[in-house]
Amino acid sequence: MSKKSLINVALIVALFLVFGISFVIGGLHTDPEERFGGTDGAATTQIQESHPDYEPWFHPFFQPESSEIESGLFALQAGIGGTILGFAIGALWGRRHRGTGHVSGTPDADSDAAPEPGSEPAATSSRVADATA
Amino acid sequence: MHIAEGFLPVGHAVAWFVVSTPFVVHGARAVIKESKEHPESRLLLAAAGAFTFVLSSIKLPSVTGSSSHPTGTGLGAILFRPPIMAFMATVVLLFQALLLAHGGLTTLGANVFSMGIAGPWVGYWVWKLNAKLGWSRDVGVFFAMALADLSTYLVTSFQLALAFPDPVSGIAGSVVKFLGVFALSQVPLAIAEGILGVLVFRILTDVAKPELQRLGVLRSPEKVAA
C-alpha cells in the first residue's frame, strides 16, 4: 500500500475513533429521558428556563410532525448534498483522466476513463482550462 | 448553532439581518463572478456548497451526551475565500428553516452571521496563518476546518447571551451558560470535521490539481507534482 493510501486509511480510522469515543463517553452521561438531545434544542430550553416570560414572536410555517419525518427530511438534505458532491468529484475525476494524462500510474487513462454522461460538459470545459493554463 | 425561530428579540433579529445582508450580497456576486469568469471552477464551487449542505444535516453524538452537527464551511472558505460561503450558508439555512423548522426566518440573519461569515473567516485566517508558519497543507486544512466549525458555535453562544443576559450574572454569565451547552459538545465534532476535511481535500488535490493551482490554493506546481 502506498504512503498516500496508508495516510487516507489512518484518517478514516481516526474519524471512526472520534465518533466511537464520543458515543461511548457521551453515552455514560447522556440524559436517559432524551438520549443525545440536540444542542440547539438545549439552548432553546435554557432560554425558556432563564427567561420564562419570553414569548417567541414568530413560528415556522411548516413543522415536521414527528421526529421520523424530521429525520427523513434531514436525510433528504444529506442525500441532495451527497449526490452533488459525488457528481462534482466524479466529473472532476473524469476531466483529469481525459486530460493531458499526467496522472500517475495510469498511462492508458484516456482510453478507459469510461466517462459517465454527466462528465461530458465537464470534460469540454477542461479544454478551456487547459488552454488558459 | 441554529437559533430557533422567534428566539431572538425583534431588535436583535433585525440587527443581525443588517449586519449579514451585505456579506451575503457580496458572496452571491462572488459566486456569479467566479462561475462566469472561470467556468472550470463550477464543479469545485458545487463541491464546496454540497459539502456544507451534507455536513450541516448530520447530527452526531458528542462526549457531553448531547448531539450536534458540523458546519462544513471551512472547505469552501479555503478554496474560494470566505465571501462565497456567506451565500452558500444562506442557501443551507433557508432550506433548513423552511423545510425542517430548524433555525428560522427571523433568526436567519444571526445564523448566517455565525455559520456563513464568522466561521469561514476564522477558517480562512487559520489557513493563511498555517501557510505563513510553513506547516504542512494537511495540518492547515485540519485546523481551518475544525476552527471554522468551533468558532461558529462560539459566535452563537455570544449572540444568545447578548439577547438573553442572565438575570443575575448578566451577559458574561449568560455567555458561560451558552458556551456550556455548545462549546465542549462541539470539540469532538470539530476534530471529526477537520479529519474529514483533510480527506476530502486530499481527494480534491488528486482530481482538481489545475483548478486548485489557478485558485492559488496549491502554490508551487513542481512541489505538488512530486
PDB file of N, CA, C and O in Angstrom, chain B residues 115-167:
ATOM      1  N   MET B 115     -22.594  31.016  10.976  1.00  0.00           N
ATOM      2  CA  MET B 115     -22.168  29.894  10.131  1.00  0.00           C
ATOM      3  C   MET B 115     -21.539  30.345   8.818  1.00  0.00           C
ATOM      4  O   MET B 115     -20.583  29.726   8.337  1.00  0.00           O
ATOM      5  N   GLY B 116     -22.062  31.413   8.234  1.00  0.00           N
ATOM      6  CA  GLY B 116     -21.638  31.782   6.886  1.00  0.00           C
ATOM      7  C   GLY B 116     -20.588  32.875   6.836  1.00  0.00           C
ATOM      8  O   GLY B 116     -19.958  33.082   5.797  1.00  0.00           O
ATOM      9  N   ILE B 117     -20.418  33.609   7.940  1.00  0.00           N
ATOM     10  CA  ILE B 117     -19.472  34.725   7.925  1.00  0.00           C
ATOM     11  C   ILE B 117     -18.349  34.490   8.934  1.00  0.00           C
ATOM     12  O   ILE B 117     -17.182  34.378   8.557  1.00  0.00           O
ATOM     13  N   ALA B 118     -18.695  34.390  10.222  1.00  0.00           N
ATOM     14  CA  ALA B 118     -17.653  34.251  11.251  1.00  0.00           C
ATOM     15  C   ALA B 118     -16.833  32.969  11.055  1.00  0.00           C
ATOM     16  O   ALA B 118     -15.596  33.025  10.999  1.00  0.00           O
ATOM     17  N   GLY B 119     -17.515  31.830  10.935  1.00  0.00           N
ATOM     18  CA  GLY B 119     -16.815  30.551  10.795  1.00  0.00           C
ATOM     19  C   GLY B 119     -15.862  30.529   9.596  1.00  0.00           C
ATOM     20  O   GLY B 119     -14.672  30.247   9.749  1.00  0.00           O
ATOM     21  N   PRO B 120     -16.371  30.836   8.389  1.00  0.00           N
ATOM     22  CA  PRO B 120     -15.490  30.809   7.214  1.00  0.00           C
ATOM     23  C   PRO B 120     -14.290  31.759   7.327  1.00  0.00           C
ATOM     24  O   PRO B 120     -13.187  31.397   6.924  1.00  0.00           O
ATOM     25  N   TRP B 121     -14.503  32.955   7.897  1.00  0.00           N
ATOM     26  CA  TRP B 121     -13.374  33.885   8.010  1.00  0.00           C
ATOM     27  C   TRP B 121     -12.340  33.365   9.000  1.00  0.00           C
ATOM     28  O   TRP B 121     -11.138  33.446   8.739  1.00  0.00           O
ATOM     29  N   VAL B 122     -12.797  32.812  10.122  1.00  0.00           N
ATOM     30  CA  VAL B 122     -11.851  32.233  11.074  1.00  0.00           C
ATOM     31  C   VAL B 122     -11.049  31.113  10.394  1.00  0.00           C
ATOM     32  O   VAL B 122      -9.818  31.059  10.473  1.00  0.00           O
ATOM     33  N   GLY B 123     -11.768  30.235   9.682  1.00  0.00           N
ATOM     34  CA  GLY B 123     -11.093  29.146   8.987  1.00  0.00           C
ATOM     35  C   GLY B 123     -10.067  29.656   7.982  1.00  0.00           C
ATOM     36  O   GLY B 123      -8.947  29.140   7.893  1.00  0.00           O
ATOM     37  N   TYR B 124     -10.451  30.692   7.252  1.00  0.00           N
ATOM     38  CA  TYR B 124      -9.561  31.253   6.234  1.00  0.00           C
ATOM     39  C   TYR B 124      -8.315  31.861   6.869  1.00  0.00           C
ATOM     40  O   TYR B 124      -7.202  31.669   6.379  1.00  0.00           O
ATOM     41  N   TRP B 125      -8.483  32.596   7.968  1.00  0.00           N
ATOM     42  CA  TRP B 125      -7.326  33.186   8.648  1.00  0.00           C
ATOM     43  C   TRP B 125      -6.389  32.107   9.173  1.00  0.00           C
ATOM     44  O   TRP B 125      -5.160  32.238   9.087  1.00  0.00           O
ATOM     45  N   VAL B 126      -6.991  31.044   9.717  1.00  0.00           N
ATOM     46  CA  VAL B 126      -6.171  29.937  10.219  1.00  0.00           C
ATOM     47  C   VAL B 126      -5.370  29.307   9.071  1.00  0.00           C
ATOM     48  O   VAL B 126      -4.182  29.011   9.203  1.00  0.00           O
ATOM     49  N   TRP B 127      -6.038  29.128   7.937  1.00  0.00           N
ATOM     50  CA  TRP B 127      -5.391  28.566   6.751  1.00  0.00           C
ATOM     51  C   TRP B 127      -4.216  29.445   6.310  1.00  0.00           C
ATOM     52  O   TRP B 127      -3.124  28.959   5.991  1.00  0.00           O
ATOM     53  N   LYS B 128      -4.435  30.767   6.312  1.00  0.00           N
ATOM     54  CA  LYS B 128      -3.381  31.709   5.914  1.00  0.00           C
ATOM     55  C   LYS B 128      -2.231  31.682   6.927  1.00  0.00           C
ATOM     56  O   LYS B 128      -1.068  31.712   6.553  1.00  0.00           O
ATOM     57  N   LEU B 129      -2.595  31.646   8.200  1.00  0.00           N
ATOM     58  CA  LEU B 129      -1.577  31.626   9.260  1.00  0.00           C
ATOM     59  C   LEU B 129      -0.714  30.369   9.121  1.00  0.00           C
ATOM     60  O   LEU B 129       0.523  30.418   9.240  1.00  0.00           O
ATOM     61  N   ASN B 130      -1.380  29.245   8.835  1.00  0.00           N
ATOM     62  CA  ASN B 130      -0.654  27.994   8.669  1.00  0.00           C
ATOM     63  C   ASN B 130       0.350  28.088   7.511  1.00  0.00           C
ATOM     64  O   ASN B 130       1.475  27.618   7.618  1.00  0.00           O
ATOM     65  N   ALA B 131      -0.089  28.735   6.428  1.00  0.00           N
ATOM     66  CA  ALA B 131       0.808  28.888   5.276  1.00  0.00           C
ATOM     67  C   ALA B 131       2.009  29.749   5.652  1.00  0.00           C
ATOM     68  O   ALA B 131       3.143  29.479   5.256  1.00  0.00           O
ATOM     69  N   LYS B 132       1.744  30.784   6.453  1.00  0.00           N
ATOM     70  CA  LYS B 132       2.819  31.679   6.873  1.00  0.00           C
ATOM     71  C   LYS B 132       3.815  30.942   7.762  1.00  0.00           C
ATOM     72  O   LYS B 132       5.023  31.157   7.681  1.00  0.00           O
ATOM     73  N   LEU B 133       3.288  30.062   8.612  1.00  0.00           N
ATOM     74  CA  LEU B 133       4.163  29.301   9.508  1.00  0.00           C
ATOM     75  C   LEU B 133       4.917  28.213   8.760  1.00  0.00           C
ATOM     76  O   LEU B 133       5.849  27.616   9.287  1.00  0.00           O
ATOM     77  N   GLY B 134       4.450  27.938   7.534  1.00  0.00           N
ATOM     78  CA  GLY B 134       5.121  26.931   6.722  1.00  0.00           C
ATOM     79  C   GLY B 134       4.811  25.498   7.126  1.00  0.00           C
ATOM     80  O   GLY B 134       5.555  24.578   6.787  1.00  0.00           O
ATOM     81  N   TRP B 135       3.716  25.295   7.850  1.00  0.00           N
ATOM     82  CA  TRP B 135       3.331  23.931   8.228  1.00  0.00           C
ATOM     83  C   TRP B 135       2.692  23.237   7.034  1.00  0.00           C
ATOM     84  O   TRP B 135       2.335  23.868   6.053  1.00  0.00           O
ATOM     85  N   SER B 136       2.513  21.918   7.176  1.00  0.00           N
ATOM     86  CA  SER B 136       2.024  21.149   6.032  1.00  0.00           C
ATOM     87  C   SER B 136       0.574  21.530   5.711  1.00  0.00           C
ATOM     88  O   SER B 136      -0.176  22.007   6.560  1.00  0.00           O
ATOM     89  N   ARG B 137       0.236  21.288   4.439  1.00  0.00           N
ATOM     90  CA  ARG B 137      -1.093  21.660   3.970  1.00  0.00           C
ATOM     91  C   ARG B 137      -2.184  20.916   4.744  1.00  0.00           C
ATOM     92  O   ARG B 137      -3.209  21.492   5.097  1.00  0.00           O
ATOM     93  N   ASP B 138      -1.955  19.635   4.995  1.00  0.00           N
ATOM     94  CA  ASP B 138      -2.959  18.847   5.719  1.00  0.00           C
ATOM     95  C   ASP B 138      -3.246  19.428   7.101  1.00  0.00           C
ATOM     96  O   ASP B 138      -4.398  19.476   7.543  1.00  0.00           O
ATOM     97  N   VAL B 139      -2.185  19.867   7.777  1.00  0.00           N
ATOM     98  CA  VAL B 139      -2.364  20.475   9.100  1.00  0.00           C
ATOM     99  C   VAL B 139      -3.217  21.741   8.975  1.00  0.00           C
ATOM    100  O   VAL B 139      -4.128  21.979   9.769  1.00  0.00           O
ATOM    101  N   GLY B 140      -2.921  22.532   7.949  1.00  0.00           N
ATOM    102  CA  GLY B 140      -3.678  23.763   7.722  1.00  0.00           C
ATOM    103  C   GLY B 140      -5.147  23.490   7.469  1.00  0.00           C
ATOM    104  O   GLY B 140      -6.024  24.153   8.023  1.00  0.00           O
ATOM    105  N   VAL B 141      -5.427  22.482   6.633  1.00  0.00           N
ATOM    106  CA  VAL B 141      -6.816  22.140   6.328  1.00  0.00           C
ATOM    107  C   VAL B 141      -7.526  21.687   7.608  1.00  0.00           C
ATOM    108  O   VAL B 141      -8.640  22.120   7.905  1.00  0.00           O
ATOM    109  N   PHE B 142      -6.847  20.837   8.377  1.00  0.00           N
ATOM    110  CA  PHE B 142      -7.452  20.316   9.603  1.00  0.00           C
ATOM    111  C   PHE B 142      -7.870  21.459  10.528  1.00  0.00           C
ATOM    112  O   PHE B 142      -9.026  21.546  10.952  1.00  0.00           O
ATOM    113  N   PHE B 143      -6.923  22.357  10.835  1.00  0.00           N
ATOM    114  CA  PHE B 143      -7.238  23.421  11.787  1.00  0.00           C
ATOM    115  C   PHE B 143      -8.228  24.432  11.205  1.00  0.00           C
ATOM    116  O   PHE B 143      -9.095  24.943  11.920  1.00  0.00           O
ATOM    117  N   ALA B 144      -8.110  24.713   9.927  1.00  0.00           N
ATOM    118  CA  ALA B 144      -9.051  25.659   9.314  1.00  0.00           C
ATOM    119  C   ALA B 144     -10.478  25.127   9.406  1.00  0.00           C
ATOM    120  O   ALA B 144     -11.402  25.837   9.813  1.00  0.00           O
ATOM    121  N   MET B 145     -10.655  23.842   9.062  1.00  0.00           N
ATOM    122  CA  MET B 145     -11.995  23.259   9.086  1.00  0.00           C
ATOM    123  C   MET B 145     -12.516  23.154  10.515  1.00  0.00           C
ATOM    124  O   MET B 145     -13.670  23.489  10.804  1.00  0.00           O
ATOM    125  N   ALA B 146     -11.658  22.654  11.423  1.00  0.00           N
ATOM    126  CA  ALA B 146     -12.091  22.437  12.803  1.00  0.00           C
ATOM    127  C   ALA B 146     -12.460  23.767  13.461  1.00  0.00           C
ATOM    128  O   ALA B 146     -13.484  23.873  14.139  1.00  0.00           O
ATOM    129  N   LEU B 147     -11.644  24.803  13.229  1.00  0.00           N
ATOM    130  CA  LEU B 147     -11.899  26.073  13.914  1.00  0.00           C
ATOM    131  C   LEU B 147     -13.028  26.865  13.256  1.00  0.00           C
ATOM    132  O   LEU B 147     -13.712  27.630  13.934  1.00  0.00           O
ATOM    133  N   ALA B 148     -13.249  26.664  11.959  1.00  0.00           N
ATOM    134  CA  ALA B 148     -14.427  27.279  11.330  1.00  0.00           C
ATOM    135  C   ALA B 148     -15.689  26.729  11.991  1.00  0.00           C
ATOM    136  O   ALA B 148     -16.644  27.462  12.276  1.00  0.00           O
ATOM    137  N   ASP B 149     -15.676  25.434  12.254  1.00  0.00           N
ATOM    138  CA  ASP B 149     -16.797  24.763  12.903  1.00  0.00           C
ATOM    139  C   ASP B 149     -16.978  25.276  14.340  1.00  0.00           C
ATOM    140  O   ASP B 149     -18.041  25.795  14.710  1.00  0.00           O
ATOM    141  N   LEU B 150     -15.913  25.203  15.112  1.00  0.00           N
ATOM    142  CA  LEU B 150     -15.993  25.563  16.532  1.00  0.00           C
ATOM    143  C   LEU B 150     -16.361  27.034  16.726  1.00  0.00           C
ATOM    144  O   LEU B 150     -17.202  27.379  17.563  1.00  0.00           O
ATOM    145  N   SER B 151     -15.750  27.919  15.934  1.00  0.00           N
ATOM    146  CA  SER B 151     -15.992  29.351  16.123  1.00  0.00           C
ATOM    147  C   SER B 151     -17.443  29.708  15.816  1.00  0.00           C
ATOM    148  O   SER B 151     -18.002  30.635  16.408  1.00  0.00           O
ATOM    149  N   THR B 152     -18.062  28.969  14.882  1.00  0.00           N
ATOM    150  CA  THR B 152     -19.479  29.210  14.582  1.00  0.00           C
ATOM    151  C   THR B 152     -20.318  29.065  15.851  1.00  0.00           C
ATOM    152  O   THR B 152     -21.185  29.894  16.147  1.00  0.00           O
ATOM    153  N   TYR B 153     -20.038  28.020  16.612  1.00  0.00           N
ATOM    154  CA  TYR B 153     -20.807  27.772  17.835  1.00  0.00           C
ATOM    155  C   TYR B 153     -20.468  28.765  18.940  1.00  0.00           C
ATOM    156  O   TYR B 153     -21.320  29.100  19.760  1.00  0.00           O
ATOM    157  N   LEU B 154     -19.213  29.235  18.950  1.00  0.00           N
ATOM    158  CA  LEU B 154     -18.854  30.255  19.940  1.00  0.00           C
ATOM    159  C   LEU B 154     -19.626  31.536  19.657  1.00  0.00           C
ATOM    160  O   LEU B 154     -20.148  32.185  20.567  1.00  0.00           O
ATOM    161  N   VAL B 155     -19.719  31.890  18.365  1.00  0.00           N
ATOM    162  CA  VAL B 155     -20.448  33.106  17.997  1.00  0.00           C
ATOM    163  C   VAL B 155     -21.920  32.972  18.381  1.00  0.00           C
ATOM    164  O   VAL B 155     -22.522  33.907  18.913  1.00  0.00           O
ATOM    165  N   THR B 156     -22.502  31.799  18.125  1.00  0.00           N
ATOM    166  CA  THR B 156     -23.897  31.582  18.518  1.00  0.00           C
ATOM    167  C   THR B 156     -24.084  31.810  20.016  1.00  0.00           C
ATOM    168  O   THR B 156     -25.058  32.430  20.451  1.00  0.00           O
ATOM    169  N   SER B 157     -23.135  31.312  20.807  1.00  0.00           N
ATOM    170  CA  SER B 157     -23.228  31.484  22.263  1.00  0.00           C
ATOM    171  C   SER B 157     -23.253  32.965  22.625  1.00  0.00           C
ATOM    172  O   SER B 157     -24.036  33.388  23.486  1.00  0.00           O
ATOM    173  N   PHE B 158     -22.398  33.748  21.959  1.00  0.00           N
ATOM    174  CA  PHE B 158     -22.371  35.190  22.237  1.00  0.00           C
ATOM    175  C   PHE B 158     -23.663  35.864  21.780  1.00  0.00           C
ATOM    176  O   PHE B 158     -24.207  36.720  22.475  1.00  0.00           O
ATOM    177  N   GLN B 159     -24.155  35.460  20.618  1.00  0.00           N
ATOM    178  CA  GLN B 159     -25.398  36.059  20.115  1.00  0.00           C
ATOM    179  C   GLN B 159     -26.546  35.830  21.095  1.00  0.00           C
ATOM    180  O   GLN B 159     -27.324  36.741  21.392  1.00  0.00           O
ATOM    181  N   LEU B 160     -26.641  34.591  21.597  1.00  0.00           N
ATOM    182  CA  LEU B 160     -27.721  34.265  22.523  1.00  0.00           C
ATOM    183  C   LEU B 160     -27.543  34.997  23.855  1.00  0.00           C
ATOM    184  O   LEU B 160     -28.504  35.456  24.467  1.00  0.00           O
ATOM    185  N   ALA B 161     -26.269  35.102  24.291  1.00  0.00           N
ATOM    186  CA  ALA B 161     -26.008  35.770  25.567  1.00  0.00           C
ATOM    187  C   ALA B 161     -26.360  37.257  25.483  1.00  0.00           C
ATOM    188  O   ALA B 161     -26.904  37.833  26.432  1.00  0.00           O
ATOM    189  N   LEU B 162     -26.066  37.881  24.338  1.00  0.00           N
ATOM    190  CA  LEU B 162     -26.419  39.294  24.154  1.00  0.00           C
ATOM    191  C   LEU B 162     -27.927  39.486  24.222  1.00  0.00           C
ATOM    192  O   LEU B 162     -28.414  40.467  24.778  1.00  0.00           O
ATOM    193  N   ALA B 163     -28.660  38.541  23.649  1.00  0.00           N
ATOM    194  CA  ALA B 163     -30.114  38.670  23.603  1.00  0.00           C
ATOM    195  C   ALA B 163     -30.751  38.277  24.932  1.00  0.00           C
ATOM    196  O   ALA B 163     -31.792  38.811  25.308  1.00  0.00           O
ATOM    197  N   PHE B 164     -30.134  37.333  25.619  1.00  0.00           N
ATOM    198  CA  PHE B 164     -30.715  36.826  26.868  1.00  0.00           C
ATOM    199  C   PHE B 164     -29.698  36.849  28.000  1.00  0.00           C
ATOM    200  O   PHE B 164     -29.221  35.791  28.432  1.00  0.00           O
ATOM    201  N   PRO B 165     -29.347  38.049  28.473  1.00  0.00           N
ATOM    202  CA  PRO B 165     -28.396  38.124  29.592  1.00  0.00           C
ATOM    203  C   PRO B 165     -28.990  37.429  30.815  1.00  0.00           C
ATOM    204  O   PRO B 165     -30.211  37.466  31.013  1.00  0.00           O
ATOM    205  N   ASP B 166     -28.139  36.830  31.591  1.00  0.00           N
ATOM    206  CA  ASP B 166     -28.608  36.136  32.780  1.00  0.00           C
ATOM    207  C   ASP B 166     -29.158  37.158  33.777  1.00  0.00           C
ATOM    208  O   ASP B 166     -28.544  38.194  34.000  1.00  0.00           O
ATOM    209  N   PRO B 167     -30.336  36.884  34.385  1.00  0.00           N
ATOM    210  CA  PRO B 167     -30.934  37.849  35.316  1.00  0.00           C
ATOM    211  C   PRO B 167     -29.982  38.203  36.459  1.00  0.00           C
ATOM    212  O   PRO B 167     -30.010  39.319  36.978  1.00  0.00           O
TER     213      PRO B 167
END
